[in-house]
Short mmCIF file of C-alpha atoms and ligand atoms in Angstrom, two decimals:
data_model
loop_
_atom_site.label_atom_id
_atom_site.label_comp_id
_atom_site.label_asym_id
_atom_site.label_seq_id
_atom_site.Cartn_x
_atom_site.Cartn_y
_atom_site.Cartn_z
CA MET A 7 9.10 19.31 43.08
CA ASN A 8 9.92 19.04 39.42
CA TYR A 9 7.30 20.72 37.25
CA LYS A 10 6.78 19.62 33.69
CA ASN A 11 7.86 21.93 30.91
CA PHE A 12 5.27 21.49 28.18
CA PRO A 13 5.41 22.71 24.60
CA MET A 14 2.34 24.36 23.07
CA VAL A 15 1.18 24.85 19.50
CA PRO A 16 3.26 27.89 18.48
CA ARG A 17 0.95 29.21 15.76
CA VAL A 18 -2.79 29.19 15.37
CA VAL A 19 -5.26 30.90 13.08
CA PHE A 20 -8.89 31.19 14.17
CA GLY A 21 -11.67 32.36 11.90
CA ARG A 22 -14.49 31.41 9.60
CA GLY A 23 -13.01 30.91 6.13
CA SER A 24 -9.42 30.95 7.41
CA PHE A 25 -8.84 27.65 5.57
CA ASN A 26 -8.43 29.84 2.46
CA GLN A 27 -5.15 31.12 3.93
CA LEU A 28 -3.55 27.68 4.04
CA SER A 29 -1.41 28.14 0.97
CA GLU A 30 -0.18 31.55 2.05
CA ILE A 31 0.68 30.20 5.52
CA ILE A 32 2.65 27.16 4.42
CA SER A 33 4.40 28.50 1.28
CA PRO A 34 7.35 29.97 3.21
CA LYS A 35 7.92 26.50 4.69
CA ARG A 36 8.60 24.89 1.31
CA LEU A 37 12.18 23.61 1.43
CA ASN A 38 12.60 23.28 -2.36
CA THR A 39 10.62 22.19 -5.40
CA LYS A 40 11.39 18.51 -4.83
CA ALA A 41 10.26 18.53 -1.20
CA PRO A 42 6.48 18.30 -1.43
CA PHE A 43 3.67 19.16 0.92
CA ILE A 44 1.72 15.99 1.67
CA TYR A 45 -1.93 16.44 2.56
CA LEU A 46 -3.55 13.66 4.57
CA ILE A 47 -7.28 14.29 4.15
CA ASP A 48 -10.23 12.32 5.55
CA ASP A 49 -11.75 10.46 2.62
CA VAL A 50 -15.19 11.74 3.59
CA PHE A 51 -14.04 14.81 1.58
CA LYS A 52 -12.96 12.85 -1.48
CA ASN A 53 -15.78 14.15 -3.66
CA ASP A 54 -16.18 17.40 -1.84
CA ALA A 55 -14.93 20.13 -4.16
CA TRP A 56 -15.95 22.78 -1.62
CA LEU A 57 -12.98 21.67 0.48
CA THR A 58 -10.54 20.01 -1.92
CA SER A 59 -10.65 22.77 -4.56
CA ARG A 60 -9.08 25.04 -1.97
CA VAL A 61 -6.04 22.80 -1.52
CA ALA A 62 -3.56 24.29 -3.97
CA LEU A 63 -1.06 21.70 -5.18
CA SER A 64 2.29 22.78 -6.68
CA TYR A 65 5.35 20.84 -7.89
CA ASP A 66 5.23 17.33 -6.38
CA ASP A 67 2.62 18.08 -3.70
CA ARG A 68 0.19 15.26 -3.11
CA ILE A 69 -3.15 14.59 -1.49
CA ILE A 70 -3.55 11.22 0.19
CA PHE A 71 -7.14 10.46 1.13
CA VAL A 72 -7.33 8.33 4.26
CA SER A 73 -10.32 6.49 5.69
CA SER A 74 -11.12 7.23 9.32
CA GLU A 75 -13.38 4.23 9.66
CA GLU A 76 -10.81 2.69 11.98
CA GLU A 77 -8.61 4.45 14.49
CA PRO A 78 -4.97 4.95 13.41
CA LYS A 79 -2.62 2.02 13.69
CA THR A 80 1.14 1.89 14.03
CA THR A 81 1.33 -0.29 10.89
CA GLN A 82 -0.74 2.24 8.96
CA VAL A 83 1.70 4.99 9.96
CA ASP A 84 4.66 2.83 8.90
CA ASP A 85 3.03 2.10 5.51
CA LEU A 86 2.32 5.77 4.85
CA VAL A 87 5.88 6.71 5.79
CA GLU A 88 7.33 4.03 3.52
CA ASP A 89 5.10 5.12 0.66
CA ILE A 90 6.22 8.73 1.08
CA ILE A 91 9.91 7.79 1.28
CA LEU A 92 9.69 5.62 -1.84
CA SER A 93 7.65 8.14 -3.85
CA PHE A 94 9.77 11.26 -3.40
CA LYS A 95 13.44 12.05 -3.80
CA GLU A 96 13.47 14.30 -0.77
CA ARG A 97 11.82 14.46 2.62
CA PRO A 98 8.55 16.42 2.46
CA SER A 99 8.43 20.09 3.33
CA GLY A 100 5.37 19.47 5.44
CA ILE A 101 2.55 17.13 6.43
CA ILE A 102 -0.91 18.68 6.58
CA GLY A 103 -3.68 16.73 8.32
CA ILE A 104 -7.26 17.70 7.45
CA GLY A 105 -9.91 15.75 9.37
CA GLY A 106 -10.88 14.64 12.86
CA GLY A 107 -8.79 13.13 15.65
CA THR A 108 -8.00 10.11 13.48
CA ILE A 109 -6.42 12.10 10.65
CA LEU A 110 -4.81 14.68 12.94
CA ASP A 111 -3.11 11.88 14.88
CA LEU A 112 -1.97 10.21 11.67
CA ALA A 113 -0.48 13.48 10.42
CA LYS A 114 1.44 13.96 13.67
CA ALA A 115 2.70 10.37 13.67
CA VAL A 116 3.76 10.40 10.01
CA SER A 117 5.63 13.65 10.55
CA LEU A 118 7.53 12.12 13.50
CA MET A 119 8.26 8.79 11.84
CA LEU A 120 9.77 10.44 8.76
CA THR A 121 12.66 11.63 10.93
CA ASN A 122 12.93 8.88 13.55
CA GLU A 123 14.27 5.42 12.78
CA GLY A 124 12.32 2.20 13.21
CA GLY A 125 8.58 1.64 13.46
CA ALA A 126 5.88 3.71 15.14
CA LYS A 127 5.27 0.98 17.74
CA ASP A 128 8.79 1.59 19.12
CA TYR A 129 7.77 5.09 20.17
CA GLN A 130 4.44 4.41 21.91
CA GLY A 131 4.98 5.75 25.37
CA TRP A 132 6.44 8.90 26.88
CA ASP A 133 9.35 10.94 25.48
CA LEU A 134 10.89 8.25 23.29
CA ILE A 135 11.05 10.40 20.14
CA LYS A 136 14.59 11.68 19.54
CA ASN A 137 14.35 14.00 16.53
CA PRO A 138 11.92 16.78 15.67
CA GLY A 139 9.38 15.69 13.04
CA ILE A 140 8.68 17.27 9.67
CA TYR A 141 6.80 20.59 9.81
CA HIS A 142 3.20 19.57 10.50
CA VAL A 143 -0.09 21.39 10.29
CA GLY A 144 -3.43 20.35 11.81
CA ILE A 145 -6.80 21.43 10.45
CA PRO A 146 -9.74 19.93 12.37
CA THR A 147 -12.99 19.20 10.54
CA ILE A 148 -14.81 17.88 13.61
CA SER A 149 -14.33 19.12 17.17
CA GLY A 150 -13.91 17.54 20.56
CA THR A 151 -10.82 15.36 20.84
CA GLY A 152 -8.35 18.19 21.44
CA ALA A 153 -5.91 16.34 19.15
CA GLU A 154 -5.27 19.72 17.53
CA VAL A 155 -3.52 20.95 20.69
CA SER A 156 -2.27 17.83 22.39
CA ARG A 157 1.23 16.48 22.88
CA THR A 158 0.22 12.97 21.86
CA THR A 159 -0.82 10.93 18.84
CA VAL A 160 -2.86 7.95 19.91
CA LEU A 161 -2.09 4.77 17.96
CA THR A 162 -3.18 1.16 18.16
CA GLY A 163 -0.11 -1.05 18.06
CA PRO A 164 0.48 -4.80 18.15
CA THR A 165 0.20 -4.99 21.92
CA ARG A 166 -1.62 -1.85 23.03
CA LYS A 167 -3.40 1.37 22.24
CA LEU A 168 -1.06 4.07 23.47
CA GLY A 169 0.06 7.50 22.37
CA ILE A 170 3.39 8.73 21.13
CA ASN A 171 3.76 11.45 23.75
CA SER A 172 6.63 13.82 23.10
CA ASP A 173 7.67 17.44 22.93
CA PHE A 174 7.89 17.05 19.14
CA THR A 175 4.34 15.76 18.73
CA PRO A 176 2.30 19.03 18.85
CA PHE A 177 1.49 20.69 15.55
CA ASP A 178 3.68 23.56 14.33
CA GLN A 179 0.60 25.26 12.98
CA VAL A 180 -3.14 24.84 13.50
CA ILE A 181 -5.95 26.36 11.47
CA LEU A 182 -9.31 26.59 13.25
CA ASP A 183 -11.98 27.30 10.67
CA SER A 184 -15.38 26.51 12.19
CA GLU A 185 -16.97 26.36 8.74
CA LEU A 186 -15.17 23.04 8.18
CA ILE A 187 -17.23 21.31 10.87
CA LYS A 188 -20.62 22.37 9.53
CA ASP A 189 -21.59 19.05 7.88
CA VAL A 190 -20.68 16.62 10.65
CA PRO A 191 -23.60 14.17 11.18
CA THR A 192 -25.46 14.73 14.48
CA ASP A 193 -24.50 11.42 16.12
CA GLN A 194 -20.82 11.88 15.39
CA TRP A 195 -21.00 15.55 16.41
CA PHE A 196 -22.36 14.39 19.76
CA TYR A 197 -19.85 11.55 20.34
CA THR A 198 -16.78 13.63 19.49
CA GLY A 199 -18.20 16.66 21.35
CA MET A 200 -18.74 14.47 24.41
CA ASP A 201 -15.09 13.46 24.25
CA CYS A 202 -14.39 17.10 25.11
CA TYR A 203 -17.06 17.19 27.81
CA ILE A 204 -15.61 14.01 29.36
CA HIS A 205 -12.07 15.47 29.21
CA CYS A 206 -13.39 18.37 31.29
CA VAL A 207 -15.19 16.23 33.86
CA GLU A 208 -12.25 13.85 34.25
CA SER A 209 -9.74 16.65 34.52
CA LEU A 210 -11.79 18.86 36.86
CA THR A 211 -12.60 16.04 39.31
CA GLY A 212 -9.15 14.43 39.19
CA THR A 213 -6.51 14.38 41.89
CA TYR A 214 -3.96 15.83 39.44
CA LEU A 215 -5.94 19.05 39.11
CA ASN A 216 -4.08 22.35 39.31
CA THR A 217 -5.03 25.91 38.46
CA PHE A 218 -3.61 25.67 34.93
CA SER A 219 -5.86 22.70 34.11
CA GLN A 220 -8.78 23.98 36.11
CA THR A 221 -9.05 27.30 34.31
CA TYR A 222 -8.93 25.71 30.86
CA GLY A 223 -11.27 22.92 32.02
CA ASN A 224 -13.85 25.35 33.41
CA MET A 225 -13.84 27.35 30.21
CA ALA A 226 -14.29 24.26 28.09
CA LEU A 227 -17.03 22.91 30.35
CA GLU A 228 -19.01 26.15 30.15
CA LEU A 229 -18.70 26.13 26.35
CA CYS A 230 -19.88 22.50 26.21
CA LYS A 231 -22.92 23.39 28.32
CA GLU A 232 -23.78 26.25 25.98
CA VAL A 233 -23.41 24.05 22.90
CA PHE A 234 -25.15 20.93 24.16
CA LEU A 235 -27.75 22.29 26.60
CA GLU A 236 -28.90 25.65 25.27
CA HIS A 237 -30.84 26.11 22.13
CA ASN A 238 -30.41 29.81 21.55
CA LEU A 239 -27.07 29.72 19.77
CA THR A 240 -26.84 30.30 16.04
CA GLU A 241 -25.19 27.51 14.07
CA VAL A 242 -22.08 29.58 13.60
CA GLU A 243 -21.86 30.39 17.32
CA SER A 244 -22.35 26.76 18.21
CA GLN A 245 -19.63 25.61 15.80
CA GLU A 246 -17.17 28.25 16.96
CA LYS A 247 -17.82 27.53 20.63
CA LEU A 248 -17.39 23.79 20.17
CA MET A 249 -14.14 24.35 18.32
CA MET A 250 -12.80 26.42 21.22
CA ALA A 251 -14.18 23.97 23.81
CA SER A 252 -12.14 21.24 22.13
CA TRP A 253 -9.03 23.42 22.26
CA HIS A 254 -9.46 24.38 25.93
CA GLY A 255 -10.44 20.83 26.90
CA GLY A 256 -7.23 19.59 25.29
CA MET A 257 -5.23 22.25 27.13
CA SER A 258 -6.87 21.23 30.39
CA ILE A 259 -5.71 17.61 30.15
CA ALA A 260 -2.25 18.63 28.94
CA TYR A 261 -1.36 19.53 32.50
CA SER A 262 -3.50 16.90 34.25
CA GLN A 263 -4.92 13.59 33.04
CA VAL A 264 -8.11 11.91 31.94
CA GLY A 265 -9.80 9.26 34.05
CA VAL A 266 -12.08 6.23 34.32
CA ALA A 267 -14.06 6.68 31.08
CA HIS A 268 -10.90 6.99 29.01
CA ALA A 269 -9.18 4.05 30.67
CA MET A 270 -12.17 1.78 30.07
CA SER A 271 -12.86 3.12 26.59
CA TYR A 272 -9.28 2.23 25.58
CA GLY A 273 -10.17 -1.36 26.53
CA LEU A 274 -13.25 -1.28 24.25
CA ALA A 275 -11.17 0.20 21.44
CA TYR A 276 -8.35 -2.29 21.76
CA LEU A 277 -10.49 -5.44 21.83
CA LEU A 278 -13.60 -4.46 19.88
CA GLY A 279 -12.35 -1.59 17.72
CA ILE A 280 -14.98 0.73 19.20
CA LYS A 281 -14.04 4.29 18.33
CA HIS A 282 -12.98 6.80 20.93
CA GLY A 283 -15.95 9.18 20.95
CA ILE A 284 -18.74 6.62 21.06
CA GLY A 285 -16.66 4.35 23.33
CA ASN A 286 -16.29 7.13 25.87
CA CYS A 287 -20.04 7.76 25.75
CA ILE A 288 -20.86 4.05 26.23
CA VAL A 289 -18.59 3.88 29.28
CA PHE A 290 -19.42 7.27 30.78
CA ASP A 291 -23.15 6.43 30.80
CA HIS A 292 -22.37 3.86 33.54
CA LEU A 293 -20.00 5.88 35.70
CA GLU A 294 -22.40 7.61 38.12
CA GLU A 295 -20.46 6.32 41.14
CA PHE A 296 -17.30 8.09 39.94
CA TYR A 297 -18.76 11.20 38.33
CA PRO A 298 -22.31 11.72 39.73
CA GLU A 299 -22.85 15.31 38.51
CA GLY A 300 -21.06 14.79 35.20
CA VAL A 301 -23.06 11.68 34.30
CA LYS A 302 -26.36 13.33 35.24
CA LEU A 303 -25.68 16.18 32.86
CA PHE A 304 -24.46 13.78 30.19
CA LYS A 305 -27.76 11.88 30.31
CA LYS A 306 -29.63 15.16 29.96
CA MET A 307 -27.61 16.13 26.87
CA LYS A 308 -28.12 12.68 25.41
CA LYS A 309 -31.86 13.09 25.79
CA ILE A 310 -31.97 16.59 24.31
CA HIS A 311 -30.18 15.38 21.17
CA ASN A 312 -32.06 12.06 20.90
CA ILE A 313 -28.94 9.95 21.10
CA THR A 314 -29.35 6.21 21.60
CA LEU A 315 -26.19 4.40 22.59
CA PRO A 316 -25.55 0.74 21.70
CA LYS A 317 -26.30 -1.70 24.51
CA GLY A 318 -25.06 -5.16 25.41
CA ILE A 319 -21.75 -4.83 23.57
CA CYS A 320 -19.93 -6.87 26.22
CA ALA A 321 -22.77 -9.31 26.87
CA ASP A 322 -21.33 -12.22 24.89
CA LEU A 323 -17.66 -11.75 25.63
CA SER A 324 -15.62 -14.65 27.02
CA ASP A 325 -13.65 -14.28 30.25
CA LYS A 326 -10.50 -14.22 28.13
CA ASP A 327 -11.78 -11.26 26.11
CA LEU A 328 -12.94 -9.45 29.22
CA ASP A 329 -9.48 -9.97 30.67
CA ILE A 330 -7.86 -8.36 27.64
CA MET A 331 -10.05 -5.29 28.07
CA ILE A 332 -9.51 -5.17 31.83
CA ASN A 333 -5.74 -5.44 31.44
CA THR A 334 -5.70 -2.70 28.81
CA ALA A 335 -7.72 -0.42 31.08
CA MET A 336 -5.79 -1.20 34.26
CA GLY A 337 -2.46 -0.71 32.49
CA LEU A 338 -3.22 3.00 32.17
CA GLU A 339 -2.03 3.72 35.69
CA PRO A 340 -1.82 7.53 35.56
CA LEU A 341 -5.47 7.71 34.52
CA TRP A 342 -6.57 5.70 37.57
CA GLU A 343 -4.27 7.56 39.87
CA ASN A 344 -5.74 10.81 38.63
CA ALA A 345 -9.32 9.58 38.98
CA ILE A 346 -9.14 7.76 42.31
CA GLY A 347 -5.86 8.69 43.99
CA LYS A 348 -2.60 6.95 44.82
CA ASN A 349 -4.40 4.02 46.48
CA TRP A 350 -6.56 3.27 43.46
CA LYS A 351 -5.58 -0.40 43.41
CA LYS A 352 -7.55 -0.95 46.63
CA THR A 353 -10.88 -0.28 44.93
CA ILE A 354 -10.20 -0.80 41.21
CA THR A 355 -9.94 -4.56 40.98
CA LYS A 356 -10.39 -6.90 38.04
CA GLU A 357 -13.77 -7.93 39.45
CA LYS A 358 -14.86 -4.33 39.70
CA LEU A 359 -14.00 -3.61 36.07
CA LYS A 360 -15.58 -6.85 34.94
CA SER A 361 -18.87 -5.90 36.59
CA LEU A 362 -18.74 -2.46 34.95
CA TYR A 363 -17.93 -3.83 31.49
CA GLN A 364 -20.74 -6.34 31.80
CA LYS A 365 -23.24 -3.50 32.20
CA MET A 366 -22.21 -2.02 28.83
P1 LIG B 416 -12.72 10.76 13.54
O1 LIG B 416 -11.58 11.58 13.11
O2 LIG B 416 -12.52 9.29 13.58
O3 LIG B 416 -13.98 11.09 12.62
C1 LIG B 416 -15.26 10.57 12.95
C2 LIG B 416 -16.15 10.53 11.74
O4 LIG B 416 -16.51 11.84 11.35
C3 LIG B 416 -15.47 9.90 10.52
O5 LIG B 416 -16.40 9.06 9.88
C4 LIG B 416 -15.13 11.09 9.64
O6 LIG B 416 -15.09 10.73 8.28
C5 LIG B 416 -16.27 12.02 9.96
N1 LIG B 416 -16.01 13.43 9.71
C6 LIG B 416 -14.96 14.17 10.12
N2 LIG B 416 -15.11 15.46 9.74
C7 LIG B 416 -16.27 15.53 9.07
C8 LIG B 416 -16.98 16.59 8.43
N3 LIG B 416 -16.55 17.87 8.46
N4 LIG B 416 -18.14 16.30 7.81
C9 LIG B 416 -18.65 15.03 7.83
N5 LIG B 416 -18.03 14.00 8.42
C10 LIG B 416 -16.86 14.25 9.04
O7 LIG B 416 -13.29 11.19 14.97
P2 LIG B 416 -12.73 11.97 16.20
O8 LIG B 416 -13.68 11.68 17.29
O9 LIG B 416 -12.44 13.40 15.87
O10 LIG B 416 -11.33 11.29 16.49
C11 LIG B 416 -11.19 10.07 17.15
C12 LIG B 416 -9.72 9.74 17.21
O11 LIG B 416 -9.04 10.76 17.92
C13 LIG B 416 -9.38 8.43 17.89
O12 LIG B 416 -8.46 7.73 17.12
C14 LIG B 416 -8.76 8.85 19.21
O13 LIG B 416 -7.82 7.94 19.71
C15 LIG B 416 -8.12 10.15 18.83
N6 LIG B 416 -7.90 11.08 19.93
C16 LIG B 416 -6.71 11.70 19.99
C17 LIG B 416 -6.43 12.60 20.99
C18 LIG B 416 -5.10 13.27 21.04
O14 LIG B 416 -4.87 14.05 21.94
N7 LIG B 416 -4.23 13.02 20.12
C19 LIG B 416 -7.39 12.88 21.98
C20 LIG B 416 -8.62 12.24 21.90
C21 LIG B 416 -8.87 11.35 20.86
ZN1 LIG B 417 -10.60 11.66 24.72
#
């Protein structure tokens, strides 16, 4: 047996208003006055002085507002890296990502690609990164993906959607300030929150499960139930609990794997550009045969929060398009092995996936 030796986020601050400590936390990491801190911030905050006025810029520090309308791409990472290299005389002192999974993943990828040669697409896979990245800080403004704790940054490349998984990927510092998630619109709150719930279900029912994953997964699942099923939480409690659910859900899959919903949702993302949270929900809604209890509860939560998912998104797809999605999904072998077992290829056929996609 050879057990994996995983890195974890070495430093984390938790607390309402802790975002105010950002400057104090990162100042000692400034290499010199020519090595700036680069802030990648979701452009939803562009005109939001409540947040941006608390980002203290000194010397050559810069804010780059980034749209999260589309999921991060390898080319987008390469462009950002080139822009940073051309704009400054020295490598940055740090990259600070402020946003959801999209921006957090971009911050991780930019940090890694500033110190590793070539393009981001060359590093999609497992343990291909050779050099530690630039000091990088993650500050989530929406909760559920677990990108704040994970060892991956998920990117869409020329041939596939796949993470850069490496020991250098996790953030050096995370700031969990639940106040930052207070204005997330309800639909998005639900989709991204369900990403966490689905991480728990897929991890807890998977064949890769072990006590490390199970304990984190159970904690996250209980928190999700409190947030999405009970109505007696205050807003602050609900925000804090969801933030910790996301963290524990991410920790749970670190030492196991996700499953069917994620594999199939990657197919939807790759071909149709459907984003991770909503894509997972669209798929999970049809997965009773794999996750009977989990899907039942999901439907209940959907009803409580009046969520209507899009229908018929695969109705008009050609066989060629369906094949692209099926191949993307089936290529994620560890996810299927975790969900079904070593003999997954006996039951998960192209026809099977086609019939599932056609229901969506
Ligand atoms: P997101 O980052 O794409 O954001 C979703 C929407 O919410 C955007 O429109 C954004 O502008 C908005 N938003 C964010 N914070 C807000 C706030 N405080 N107030 C108002 N609006 C706000 O969504 P996400 O679900 O967090 O992330 C999805 C991405 O995460 C995908 O690219 C997926 O691949 C990735 N992901 C990564 C990991 C990982 O471990 N690295 C795990 C799961 C998902
Ligand atoms: Zn996910």
